[in-house]
Coordinates of C-alpha atoms in Angstrom, one line a residue:
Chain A
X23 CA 20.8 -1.6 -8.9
X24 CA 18.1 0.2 -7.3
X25 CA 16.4 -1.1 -4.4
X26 CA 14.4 2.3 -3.2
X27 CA 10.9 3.3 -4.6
X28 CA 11.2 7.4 -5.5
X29 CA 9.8 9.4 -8.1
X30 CA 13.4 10.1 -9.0
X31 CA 14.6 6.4 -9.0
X32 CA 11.1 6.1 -11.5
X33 CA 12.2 9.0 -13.5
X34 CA 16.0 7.5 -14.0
X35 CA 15.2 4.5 -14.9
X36 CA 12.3 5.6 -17.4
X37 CA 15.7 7.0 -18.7
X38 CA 17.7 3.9 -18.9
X39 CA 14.8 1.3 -20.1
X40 CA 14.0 0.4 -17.2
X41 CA 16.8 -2.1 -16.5
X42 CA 18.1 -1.2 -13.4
X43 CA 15.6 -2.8 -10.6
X44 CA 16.1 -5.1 -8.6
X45 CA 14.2 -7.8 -7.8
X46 CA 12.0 -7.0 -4.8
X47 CA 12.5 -10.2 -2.6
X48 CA 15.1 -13.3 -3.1
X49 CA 14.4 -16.6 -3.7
X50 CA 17.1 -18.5 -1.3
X51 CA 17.3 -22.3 -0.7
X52 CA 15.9 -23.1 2.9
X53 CA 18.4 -24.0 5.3
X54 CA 18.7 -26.6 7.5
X55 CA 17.7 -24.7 10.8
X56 CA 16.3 -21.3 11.5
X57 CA 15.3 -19.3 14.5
X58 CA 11.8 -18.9 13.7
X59 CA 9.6 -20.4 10.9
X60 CA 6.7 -19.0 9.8
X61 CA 4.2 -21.5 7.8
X62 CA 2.2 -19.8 5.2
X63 CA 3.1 -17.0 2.7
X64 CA 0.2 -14.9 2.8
X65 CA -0.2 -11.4 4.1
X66 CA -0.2 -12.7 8.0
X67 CA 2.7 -15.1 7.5
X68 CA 5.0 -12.0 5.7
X69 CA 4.0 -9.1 8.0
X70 CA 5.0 -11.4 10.9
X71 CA 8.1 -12.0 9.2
X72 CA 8.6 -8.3 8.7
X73 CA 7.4 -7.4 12.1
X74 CA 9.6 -10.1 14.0
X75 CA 12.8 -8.8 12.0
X76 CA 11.8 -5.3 12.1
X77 CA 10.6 -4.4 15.8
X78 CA 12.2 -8.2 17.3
X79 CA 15.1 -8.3 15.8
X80 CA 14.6 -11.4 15.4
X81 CA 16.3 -12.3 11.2
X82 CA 17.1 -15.9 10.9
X83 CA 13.1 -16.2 10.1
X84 CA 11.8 -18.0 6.7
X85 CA 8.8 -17.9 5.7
X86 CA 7.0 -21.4 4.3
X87 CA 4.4 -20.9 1.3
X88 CA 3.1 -24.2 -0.2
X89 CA 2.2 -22.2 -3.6
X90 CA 3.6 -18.4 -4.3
X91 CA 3.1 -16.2 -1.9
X92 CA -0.2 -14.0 -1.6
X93 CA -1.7 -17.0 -3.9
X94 CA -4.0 -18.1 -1.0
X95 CA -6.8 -15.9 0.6
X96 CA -4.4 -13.0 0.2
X97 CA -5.5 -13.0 -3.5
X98 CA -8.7 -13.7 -3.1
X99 CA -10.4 -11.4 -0.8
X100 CA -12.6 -7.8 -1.4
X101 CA -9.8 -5.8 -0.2
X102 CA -11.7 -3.9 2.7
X103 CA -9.9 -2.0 5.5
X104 CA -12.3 -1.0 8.5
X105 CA -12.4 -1.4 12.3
X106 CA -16.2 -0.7 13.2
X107 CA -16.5 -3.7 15.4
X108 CA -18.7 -3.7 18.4
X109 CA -16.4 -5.0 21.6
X110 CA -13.8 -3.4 22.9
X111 CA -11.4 -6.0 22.7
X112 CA -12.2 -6.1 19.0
X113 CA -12.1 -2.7 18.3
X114 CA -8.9 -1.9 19.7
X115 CA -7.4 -5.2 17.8
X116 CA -9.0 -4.1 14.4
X117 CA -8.3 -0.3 15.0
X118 CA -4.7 -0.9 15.4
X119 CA -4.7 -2.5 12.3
X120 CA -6.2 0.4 10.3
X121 CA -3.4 2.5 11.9
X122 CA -0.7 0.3 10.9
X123 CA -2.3 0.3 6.9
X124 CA -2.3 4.1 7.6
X125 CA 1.3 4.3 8.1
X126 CA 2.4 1.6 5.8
X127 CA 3.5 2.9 2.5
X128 CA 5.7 4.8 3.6
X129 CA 7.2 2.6 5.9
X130 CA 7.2 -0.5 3.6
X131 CA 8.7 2.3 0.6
X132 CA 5.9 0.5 -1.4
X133 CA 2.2 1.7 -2.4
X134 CA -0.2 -0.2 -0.8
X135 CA -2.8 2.4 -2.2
X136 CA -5.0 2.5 0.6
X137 CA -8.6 4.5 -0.1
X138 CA -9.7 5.9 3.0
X139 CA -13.0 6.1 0.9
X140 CA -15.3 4.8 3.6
X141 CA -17.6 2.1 4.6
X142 CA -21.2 2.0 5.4
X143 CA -23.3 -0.8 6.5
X144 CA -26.8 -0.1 5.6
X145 CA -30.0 -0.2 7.9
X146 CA -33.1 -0.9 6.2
X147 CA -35.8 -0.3 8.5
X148 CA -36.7 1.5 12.4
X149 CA -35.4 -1.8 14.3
X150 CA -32.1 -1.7 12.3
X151 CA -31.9 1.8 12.8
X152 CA -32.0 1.7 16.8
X153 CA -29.7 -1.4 17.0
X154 CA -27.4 0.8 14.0
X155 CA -27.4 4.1 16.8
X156 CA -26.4 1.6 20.0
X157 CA -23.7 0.0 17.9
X158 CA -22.4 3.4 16.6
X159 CA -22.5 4.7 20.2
X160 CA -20.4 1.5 21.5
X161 CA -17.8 2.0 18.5
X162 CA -17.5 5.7 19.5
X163 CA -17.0 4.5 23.0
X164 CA -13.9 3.1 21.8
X165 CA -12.7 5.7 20.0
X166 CA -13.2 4.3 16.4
X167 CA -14.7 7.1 14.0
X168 CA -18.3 5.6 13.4
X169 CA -21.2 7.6 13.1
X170 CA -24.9 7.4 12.1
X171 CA -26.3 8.5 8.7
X172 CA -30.1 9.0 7.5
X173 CA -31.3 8.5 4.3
X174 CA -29.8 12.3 2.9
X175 CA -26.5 11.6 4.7
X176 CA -26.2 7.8 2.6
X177 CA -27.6 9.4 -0.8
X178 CA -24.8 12.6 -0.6
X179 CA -22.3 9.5 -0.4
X180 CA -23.8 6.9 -2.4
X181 CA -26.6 8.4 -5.0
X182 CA -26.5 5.3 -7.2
X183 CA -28.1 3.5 -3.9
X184 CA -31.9 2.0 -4.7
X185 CA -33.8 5.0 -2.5
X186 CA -37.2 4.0 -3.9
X187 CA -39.3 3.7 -1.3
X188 CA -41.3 1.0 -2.6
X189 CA -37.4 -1.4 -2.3
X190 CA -37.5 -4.5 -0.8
X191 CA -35.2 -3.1 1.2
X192 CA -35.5 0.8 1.6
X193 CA -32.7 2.9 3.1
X194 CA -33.4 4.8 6.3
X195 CA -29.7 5.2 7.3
X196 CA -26.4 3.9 7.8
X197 CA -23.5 3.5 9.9
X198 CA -20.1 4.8 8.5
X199 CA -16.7 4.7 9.2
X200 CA -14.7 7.5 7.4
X201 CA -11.4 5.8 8.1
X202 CA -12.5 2.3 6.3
X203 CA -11.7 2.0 2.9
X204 CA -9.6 -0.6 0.8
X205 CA -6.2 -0.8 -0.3
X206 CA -4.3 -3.0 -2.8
X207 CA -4.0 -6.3 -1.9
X208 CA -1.1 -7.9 -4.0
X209 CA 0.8 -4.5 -2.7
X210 CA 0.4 -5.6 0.6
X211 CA 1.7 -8.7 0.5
X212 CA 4.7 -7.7 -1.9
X213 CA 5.4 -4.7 0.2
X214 CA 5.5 -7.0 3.4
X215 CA 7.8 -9.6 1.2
X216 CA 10.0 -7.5 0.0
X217 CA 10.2 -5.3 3.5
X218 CA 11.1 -8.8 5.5
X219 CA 13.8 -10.1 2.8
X220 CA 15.4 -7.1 3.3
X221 CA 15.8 -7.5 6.5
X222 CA 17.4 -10.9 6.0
X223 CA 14.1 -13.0 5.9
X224 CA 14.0 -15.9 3.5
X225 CA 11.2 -16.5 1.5
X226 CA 10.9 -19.7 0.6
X227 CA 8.0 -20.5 -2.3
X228 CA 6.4 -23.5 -3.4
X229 CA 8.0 -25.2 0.0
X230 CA 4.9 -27.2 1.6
X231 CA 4.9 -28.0 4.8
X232 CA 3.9 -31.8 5.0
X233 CA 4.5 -32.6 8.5
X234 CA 4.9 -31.2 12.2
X235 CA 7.9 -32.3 14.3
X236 CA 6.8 -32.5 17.5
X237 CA 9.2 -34.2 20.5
X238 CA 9.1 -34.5 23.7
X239 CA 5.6 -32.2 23.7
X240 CA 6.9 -29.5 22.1
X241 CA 7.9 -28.6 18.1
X242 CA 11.2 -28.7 16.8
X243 CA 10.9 -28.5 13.3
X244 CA 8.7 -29.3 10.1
X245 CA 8.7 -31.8 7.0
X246 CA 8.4 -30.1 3.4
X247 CA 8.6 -30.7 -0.2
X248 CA 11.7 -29.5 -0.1
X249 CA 13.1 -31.3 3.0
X250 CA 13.7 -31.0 6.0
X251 CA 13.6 -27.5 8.5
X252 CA 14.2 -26.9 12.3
X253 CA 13.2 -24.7 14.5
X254 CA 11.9 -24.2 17.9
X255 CA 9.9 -21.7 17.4
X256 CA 7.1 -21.6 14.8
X257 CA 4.0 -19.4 14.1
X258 CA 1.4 -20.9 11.9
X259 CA -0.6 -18.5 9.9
X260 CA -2.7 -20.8 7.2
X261 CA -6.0 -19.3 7.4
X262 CA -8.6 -21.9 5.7
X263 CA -6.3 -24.6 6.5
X264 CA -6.0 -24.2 9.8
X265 CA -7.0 -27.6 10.9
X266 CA -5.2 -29.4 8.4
X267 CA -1.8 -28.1 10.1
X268 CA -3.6 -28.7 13.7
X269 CA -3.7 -33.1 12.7
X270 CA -0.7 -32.8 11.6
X271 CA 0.6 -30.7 15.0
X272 CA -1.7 -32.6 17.5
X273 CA -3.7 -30.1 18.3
X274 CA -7.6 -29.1 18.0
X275 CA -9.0 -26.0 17.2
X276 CA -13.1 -24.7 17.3
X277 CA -13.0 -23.8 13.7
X278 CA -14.9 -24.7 10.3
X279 CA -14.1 -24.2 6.7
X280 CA -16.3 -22.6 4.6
X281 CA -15.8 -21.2 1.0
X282 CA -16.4 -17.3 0.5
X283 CA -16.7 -15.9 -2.9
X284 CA -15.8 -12.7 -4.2
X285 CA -16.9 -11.1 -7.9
X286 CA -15.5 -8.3 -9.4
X287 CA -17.3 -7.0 -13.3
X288 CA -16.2 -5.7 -16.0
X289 CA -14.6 -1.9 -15.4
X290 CA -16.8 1.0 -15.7
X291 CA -16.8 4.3 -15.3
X292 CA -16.6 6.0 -11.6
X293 CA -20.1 5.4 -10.3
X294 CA -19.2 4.5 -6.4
X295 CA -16.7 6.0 -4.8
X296 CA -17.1 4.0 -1.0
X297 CA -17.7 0.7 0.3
X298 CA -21.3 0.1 0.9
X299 CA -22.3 -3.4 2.6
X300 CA -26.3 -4.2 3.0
X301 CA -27.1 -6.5 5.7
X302 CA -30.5 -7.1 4.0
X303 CA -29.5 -8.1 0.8
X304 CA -26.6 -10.0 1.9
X305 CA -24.4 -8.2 -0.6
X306 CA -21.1 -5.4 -0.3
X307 CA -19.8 -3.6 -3.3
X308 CA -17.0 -0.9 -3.8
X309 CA -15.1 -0.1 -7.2
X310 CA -11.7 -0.8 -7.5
X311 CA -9.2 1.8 -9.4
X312 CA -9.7 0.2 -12.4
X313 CA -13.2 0.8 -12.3
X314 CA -14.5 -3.0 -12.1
X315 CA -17.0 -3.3 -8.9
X316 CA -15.5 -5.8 -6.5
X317 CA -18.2 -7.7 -4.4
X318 CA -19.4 -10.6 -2.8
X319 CA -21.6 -12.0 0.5
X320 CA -22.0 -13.9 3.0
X321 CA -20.3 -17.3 3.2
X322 CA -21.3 -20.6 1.5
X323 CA -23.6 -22.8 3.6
X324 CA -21.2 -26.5 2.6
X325 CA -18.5 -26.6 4.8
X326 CA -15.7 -26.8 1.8
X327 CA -11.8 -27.2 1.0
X328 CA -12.9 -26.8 -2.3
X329 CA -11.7 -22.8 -3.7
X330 CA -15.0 -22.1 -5.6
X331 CA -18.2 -21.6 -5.2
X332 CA -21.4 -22.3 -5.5
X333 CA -24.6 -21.4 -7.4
X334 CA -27.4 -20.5 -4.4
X335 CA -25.2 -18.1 -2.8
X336 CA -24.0 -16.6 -6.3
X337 CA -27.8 -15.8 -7.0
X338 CA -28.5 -14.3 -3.4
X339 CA -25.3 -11.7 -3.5
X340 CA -25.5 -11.1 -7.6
X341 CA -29.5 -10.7 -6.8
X342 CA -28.8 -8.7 -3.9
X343 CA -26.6 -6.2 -6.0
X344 CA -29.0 -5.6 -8.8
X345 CA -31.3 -4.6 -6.1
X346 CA -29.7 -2.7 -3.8
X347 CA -28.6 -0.8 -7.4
X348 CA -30.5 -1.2 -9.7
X349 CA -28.2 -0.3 -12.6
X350 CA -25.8 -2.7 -11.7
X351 CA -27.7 -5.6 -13.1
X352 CA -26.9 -4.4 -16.6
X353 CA -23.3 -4.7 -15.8
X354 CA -21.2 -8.0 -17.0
X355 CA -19.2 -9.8 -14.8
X356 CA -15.9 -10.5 -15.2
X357 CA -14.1 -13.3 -12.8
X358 CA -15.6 -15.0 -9.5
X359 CA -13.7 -17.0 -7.0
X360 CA -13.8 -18.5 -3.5
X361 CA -11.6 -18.5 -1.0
X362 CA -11.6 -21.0 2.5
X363 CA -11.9 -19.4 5.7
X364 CA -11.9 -20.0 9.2
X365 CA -14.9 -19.9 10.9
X366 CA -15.0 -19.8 15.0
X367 CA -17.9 -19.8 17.1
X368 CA -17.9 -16.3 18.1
X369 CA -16.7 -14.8 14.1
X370 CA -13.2 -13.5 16.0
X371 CA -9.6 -14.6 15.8
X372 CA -7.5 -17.0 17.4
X373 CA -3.8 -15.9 18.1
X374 CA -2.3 -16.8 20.9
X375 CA -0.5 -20.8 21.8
X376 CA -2.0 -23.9 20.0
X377 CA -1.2 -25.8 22.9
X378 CA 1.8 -27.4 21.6
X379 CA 5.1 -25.6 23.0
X380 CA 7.1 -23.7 20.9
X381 CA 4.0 -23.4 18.0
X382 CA 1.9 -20.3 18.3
X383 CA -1.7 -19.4 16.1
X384 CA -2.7 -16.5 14.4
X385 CA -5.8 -17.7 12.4
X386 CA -9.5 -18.1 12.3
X387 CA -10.2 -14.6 11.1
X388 CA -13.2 -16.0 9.6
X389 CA -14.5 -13.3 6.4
X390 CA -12.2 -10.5 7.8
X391 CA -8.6 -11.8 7.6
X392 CA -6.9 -9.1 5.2
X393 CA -8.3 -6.0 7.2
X394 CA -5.8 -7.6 10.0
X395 CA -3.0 -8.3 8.4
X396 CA -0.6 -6.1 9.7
X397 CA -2.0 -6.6 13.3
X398 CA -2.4 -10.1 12.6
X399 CA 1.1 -10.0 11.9
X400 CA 1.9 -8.0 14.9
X401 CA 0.8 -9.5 17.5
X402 CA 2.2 -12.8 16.5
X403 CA 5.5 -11.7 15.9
X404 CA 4.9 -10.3 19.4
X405 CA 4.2 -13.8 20.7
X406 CA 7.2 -15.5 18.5
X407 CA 9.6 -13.1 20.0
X408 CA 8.3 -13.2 23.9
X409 CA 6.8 -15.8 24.0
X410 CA 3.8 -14.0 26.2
X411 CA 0.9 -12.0 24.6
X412 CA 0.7 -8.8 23.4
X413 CA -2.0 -6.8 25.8
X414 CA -4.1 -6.6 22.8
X415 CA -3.8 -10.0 21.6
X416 CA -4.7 -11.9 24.8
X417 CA -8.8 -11.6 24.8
X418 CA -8.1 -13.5 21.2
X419 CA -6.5 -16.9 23.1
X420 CA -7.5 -20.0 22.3
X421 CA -8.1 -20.3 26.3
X422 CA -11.6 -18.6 25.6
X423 CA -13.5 -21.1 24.7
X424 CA -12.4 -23.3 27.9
X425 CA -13.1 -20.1 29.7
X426 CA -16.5 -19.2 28.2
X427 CA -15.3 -15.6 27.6
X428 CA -15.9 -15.6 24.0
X429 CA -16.1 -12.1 21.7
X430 CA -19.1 -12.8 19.8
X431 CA -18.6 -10.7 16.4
X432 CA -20.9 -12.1 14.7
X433 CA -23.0 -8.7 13.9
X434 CA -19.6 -7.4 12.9
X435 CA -19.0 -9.0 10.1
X436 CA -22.1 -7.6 8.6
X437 CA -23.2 -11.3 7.5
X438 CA -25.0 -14.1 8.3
X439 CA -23.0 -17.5 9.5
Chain B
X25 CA -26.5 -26.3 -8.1
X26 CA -25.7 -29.8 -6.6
X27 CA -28.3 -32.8 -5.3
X28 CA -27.7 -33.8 -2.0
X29 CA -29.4 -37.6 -1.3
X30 CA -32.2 -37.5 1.5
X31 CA -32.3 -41.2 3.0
X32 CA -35.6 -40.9 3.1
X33 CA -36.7 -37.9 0.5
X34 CA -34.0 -39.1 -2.5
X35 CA -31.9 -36.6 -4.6
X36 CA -32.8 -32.9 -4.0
X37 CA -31.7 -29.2 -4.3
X38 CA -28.8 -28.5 -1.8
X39 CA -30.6 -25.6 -0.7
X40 CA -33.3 -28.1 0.9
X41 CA -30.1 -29.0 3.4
X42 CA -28.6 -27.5 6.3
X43 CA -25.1 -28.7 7.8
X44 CA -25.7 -29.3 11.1
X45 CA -22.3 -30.9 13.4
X46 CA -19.8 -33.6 13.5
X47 CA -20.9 -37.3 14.2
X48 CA -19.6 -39.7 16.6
X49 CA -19.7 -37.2 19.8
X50 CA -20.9 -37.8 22.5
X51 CA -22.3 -35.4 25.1
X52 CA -20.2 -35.7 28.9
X53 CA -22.2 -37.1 31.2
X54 CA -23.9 -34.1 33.4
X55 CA -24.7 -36.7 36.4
X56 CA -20.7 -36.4 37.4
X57 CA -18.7 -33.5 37.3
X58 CA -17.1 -32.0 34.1
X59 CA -14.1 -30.1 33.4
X60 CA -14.6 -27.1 31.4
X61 CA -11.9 -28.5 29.0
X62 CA -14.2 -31.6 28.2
X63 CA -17.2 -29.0 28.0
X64 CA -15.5 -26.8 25.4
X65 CA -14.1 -30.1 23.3
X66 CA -17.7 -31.0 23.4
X67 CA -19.3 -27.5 22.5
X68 CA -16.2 -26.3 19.7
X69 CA -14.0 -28.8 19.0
X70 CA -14.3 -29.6 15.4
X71 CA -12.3 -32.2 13.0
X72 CA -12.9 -30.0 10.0
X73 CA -11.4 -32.6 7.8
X74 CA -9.9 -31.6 4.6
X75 CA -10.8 -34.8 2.1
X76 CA -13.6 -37.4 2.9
X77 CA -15.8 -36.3 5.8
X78 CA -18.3 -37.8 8.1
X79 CA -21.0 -35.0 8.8
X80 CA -24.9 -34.9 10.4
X81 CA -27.2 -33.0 7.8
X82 CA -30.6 -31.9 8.2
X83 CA -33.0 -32.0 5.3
X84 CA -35.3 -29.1 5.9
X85 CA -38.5 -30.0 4.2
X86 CA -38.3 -33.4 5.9
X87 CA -36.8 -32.3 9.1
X88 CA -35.2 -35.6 9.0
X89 CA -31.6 -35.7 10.6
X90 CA -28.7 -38.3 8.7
X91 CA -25.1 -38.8 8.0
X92 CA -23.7 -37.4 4.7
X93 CA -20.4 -39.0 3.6
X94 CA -18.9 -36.4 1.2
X95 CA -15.4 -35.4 -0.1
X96 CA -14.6 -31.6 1.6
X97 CA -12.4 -30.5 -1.5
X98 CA -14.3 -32.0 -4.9
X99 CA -17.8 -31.7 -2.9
X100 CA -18.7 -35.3 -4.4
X101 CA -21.2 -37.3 -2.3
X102 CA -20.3 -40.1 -1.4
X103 CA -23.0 -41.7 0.4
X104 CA -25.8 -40.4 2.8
X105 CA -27.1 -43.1 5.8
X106 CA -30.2 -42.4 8.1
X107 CA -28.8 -41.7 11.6
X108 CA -30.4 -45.2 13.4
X109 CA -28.4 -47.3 11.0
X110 CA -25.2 -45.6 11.4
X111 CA -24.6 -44.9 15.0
X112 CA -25.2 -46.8 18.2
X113 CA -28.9 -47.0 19.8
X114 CA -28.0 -44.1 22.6
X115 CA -26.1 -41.4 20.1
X116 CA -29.5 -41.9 17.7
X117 CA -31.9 -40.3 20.0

């Protein structure tokens, strides 16, 4: 059987049919106990998986996904990778991220078909194009590779852009991140999968956690659909239902769910070949291989469990498109979605203890979860393993809001909330 | 495009309304001291309840503030109450 990803491994089995794979990641029954349980299948839960067994050692680890794995906001987001965040604390987080993505098909053996390609968040008048030069300046502070465009310097990167003058929203610059991009988001989650299962993690689908074992203070197990599992250690990473696992724990958390939607149209020709996000219009576009342009906006203004969305915000980022280019508008559409995030107070993550012993948080990444996913899964793999914070991972603690030291990324996100 | 109920206003657009905070919590007393734990539970702490919810809306064009009762997951109203009615005479102010 073959289990390694080569050109020659292609080439022989193009030879034989096709019938020699194997397939990427078990499907074991969950036993009764583990070392570590990870709750939620997504990219987060499966790079901590693969991070604990990988740099931990840690391998009696299974991961818990209440549908299939990468089913939740794995599959449903725009698939951008960038670190052009303002504090330092966030840029080093983010940053490390984008270097892990970097590095990642090869180490994973599996294409995650990342697009350096680049991103740029529009500025559409004088005002945004001071605060645009102060944020690029900060980013460059902390060594992340932003820099500050004019109007020539966006059109020789994005000439299907609205440059009329007369816009609603005219160009005068940009600040762009050569090193953002996008990469393939069911890839990142398989590669992940397949990378911890064969390193002895179980992955255990359509297993939902129902309940929290908590005794004596501290966790010792959980209650699924499929019965019964122990452990003492357990890192949660259920982004959107994040509070529904904190009742269930005992535990509070500062955060709101809100639906985000996504769009992507029917494939065209390449017309766009980098990420372009306009504060103004509320809208970010790229083009995905396949030639469909994957957008969407800010989030929805309902607080919502519910994974859809909703007409008034499907106006402003579909209107905001057609302006921002204009030819766009005559393009059909082909799916739209929602996905629920977490929303904090200050638009950054939490990771860090949830304040019951033994179960640790990596959530609340708000519009910007699957940019972080292999840091996301880092540092709590970190914190399952040590039981202490990664350097990098303590400014994100839940402690912050008790503390008042809160990373207010709001701007970052390039969105209103 | 849904219709929210206004107590006072009746059925209108959603986009006239703006989600506004949690009911039922009550600001710690600043004539004694306060921990900054009961500060932040205060400031952040949110139910964020997955299936019926309790919430405070504001109507925009009325700038009247009331309590929604909706469901978080099939977004079906289930009710909407002025504030005065629903919660005791010192949280109404």
């Amino acid at each position: 059987m073959n289990k390694t990803y080569s050109a020659l491994n292609l080439f022989r089995e193009g030879l034989r049919g096709q019938r020699g794979w194997a397939p990427a990641w078990r499907s074991p029954k969950p036993k009764p106990a583990y070392d570590v349980i990870v709750i939620g299948g997504g990219g987060h839960g499966l790079a901590t998986a693969y991070y604990l067994a990988k740099v931990h050692g840690v391998r009696n680890v299974a991961v818990l996904e209440k549908g299939w794995i990468g089913g939740g906001n794995s599959g449903r987001n725009t698939t951008v990778v960038r670190s052009d965040y303002y504090y330092p604390e966030s840029a080093a987080l983010y940053d490390m991220s984008v270097r892990l993505y970097e590095g990642l098909s090869r180490e994973l053996n599996y294409n995650i078909m990342l697009s350096q390609r680049g991103m740029m968040i529009l500025a559409h008048s004088e005002a945004e194009m001071e605060i645009a030069a102060r944020q690029v300046n900060a980013m460059q502070i902390n060594g992340i590779d932003s820099q500050l465009l004019d109007t020539e310097g966006v059109r020789k990167l994005a000439p299907i852009l609205n440059f009329d003058r007369g816009a609603r929203y005219p160009i005068h610059g940009a600040m762009y991140q050569g090193r953002g991009g996008t990469a393939r988001h069911d890839a990142v989650v398989w590669g992940f999968a397949r990378g911890a299962d064969r390193l002895g993690v179980d992955i255990i689908q359509n297993c939902e956690v129902t309940d929290v074992i908590v005794e004596g203070g501290r966790v010792t197990g959980v209650a699924t659909t499929r019965g019964e599992i122990r452990a003492d250690r357990i890192g949660a990473a259920v982004a959107g239902h994040s509070s529904v696992l904190a009742h269930m724990a005992g535990y509070r958390l500062p955060i709101h769910s809100y639906a985000l939607q996504a769009f992507v149209s029917e494939p065209l020709k390449p017309v766009l070949d980098t990420v372009v996000l306009s504060p103004g219009h509320g809208t970010y576009v790229s083009q995905s291989d396949k030639g469909g342009l994957v957008f969407g906006g800010g989030l929805d203004r309902i607080p919502s469990y519910g994974q859809r969305g909703n007409l008034p915000v499907q106006e402003t980022v579909i209107g905001g498109l057609s302006e921002m280019v204009p030819m766009f508008s005559k393009v059909k559409l082909l799916r739209h979605w929602a996905g629920i995030v977490d929303v904090t107070p200050d638009s950054s993550p939490i990771i860090g203890p949830s304040g019951v012993e033994g179960l640790y948080l990596n959530c609340g990444w708000g519009t910007g979860g699957f940019k972080a996913i292999p840091v996301g899964g880092y540092m709590l793999a970190h914190i399952l393993a040590t039981g202490r914070h990664h350097d990098l991972s303590r400014p994100f603690d839940l402690s912050r809001f008790t503390r008042g030291r809160l990373i207010d990324e709001g701007a970052a996100s390039g969105i209103a909330h | 495009m849904q219709l929210f109920p206004c107590p006072f206003c009746g059925p209108r657009n959603e986009r006239e309304f703006h989600y506004v905070a949690e009911p039922g919590k009550t600001r710690p007393d600043t004539t004694g001291d306060i921990t900054a734990e009961d500060w932040a539970a205060y400031l952040y702490d949110t139910k964020n309840e997955k299936g019926p919810v309790r919430e405070v809306w504001m109507h925009l064009t009325c700038r009247e503030l009331f309590v929604m009762e909706r469901d978080s997951v099939t977004m079906d109203v289930l009710g909407s109450k002025t504030l005065r009615r629903t919660l005791p005479a010192e949280g109404a102010a």
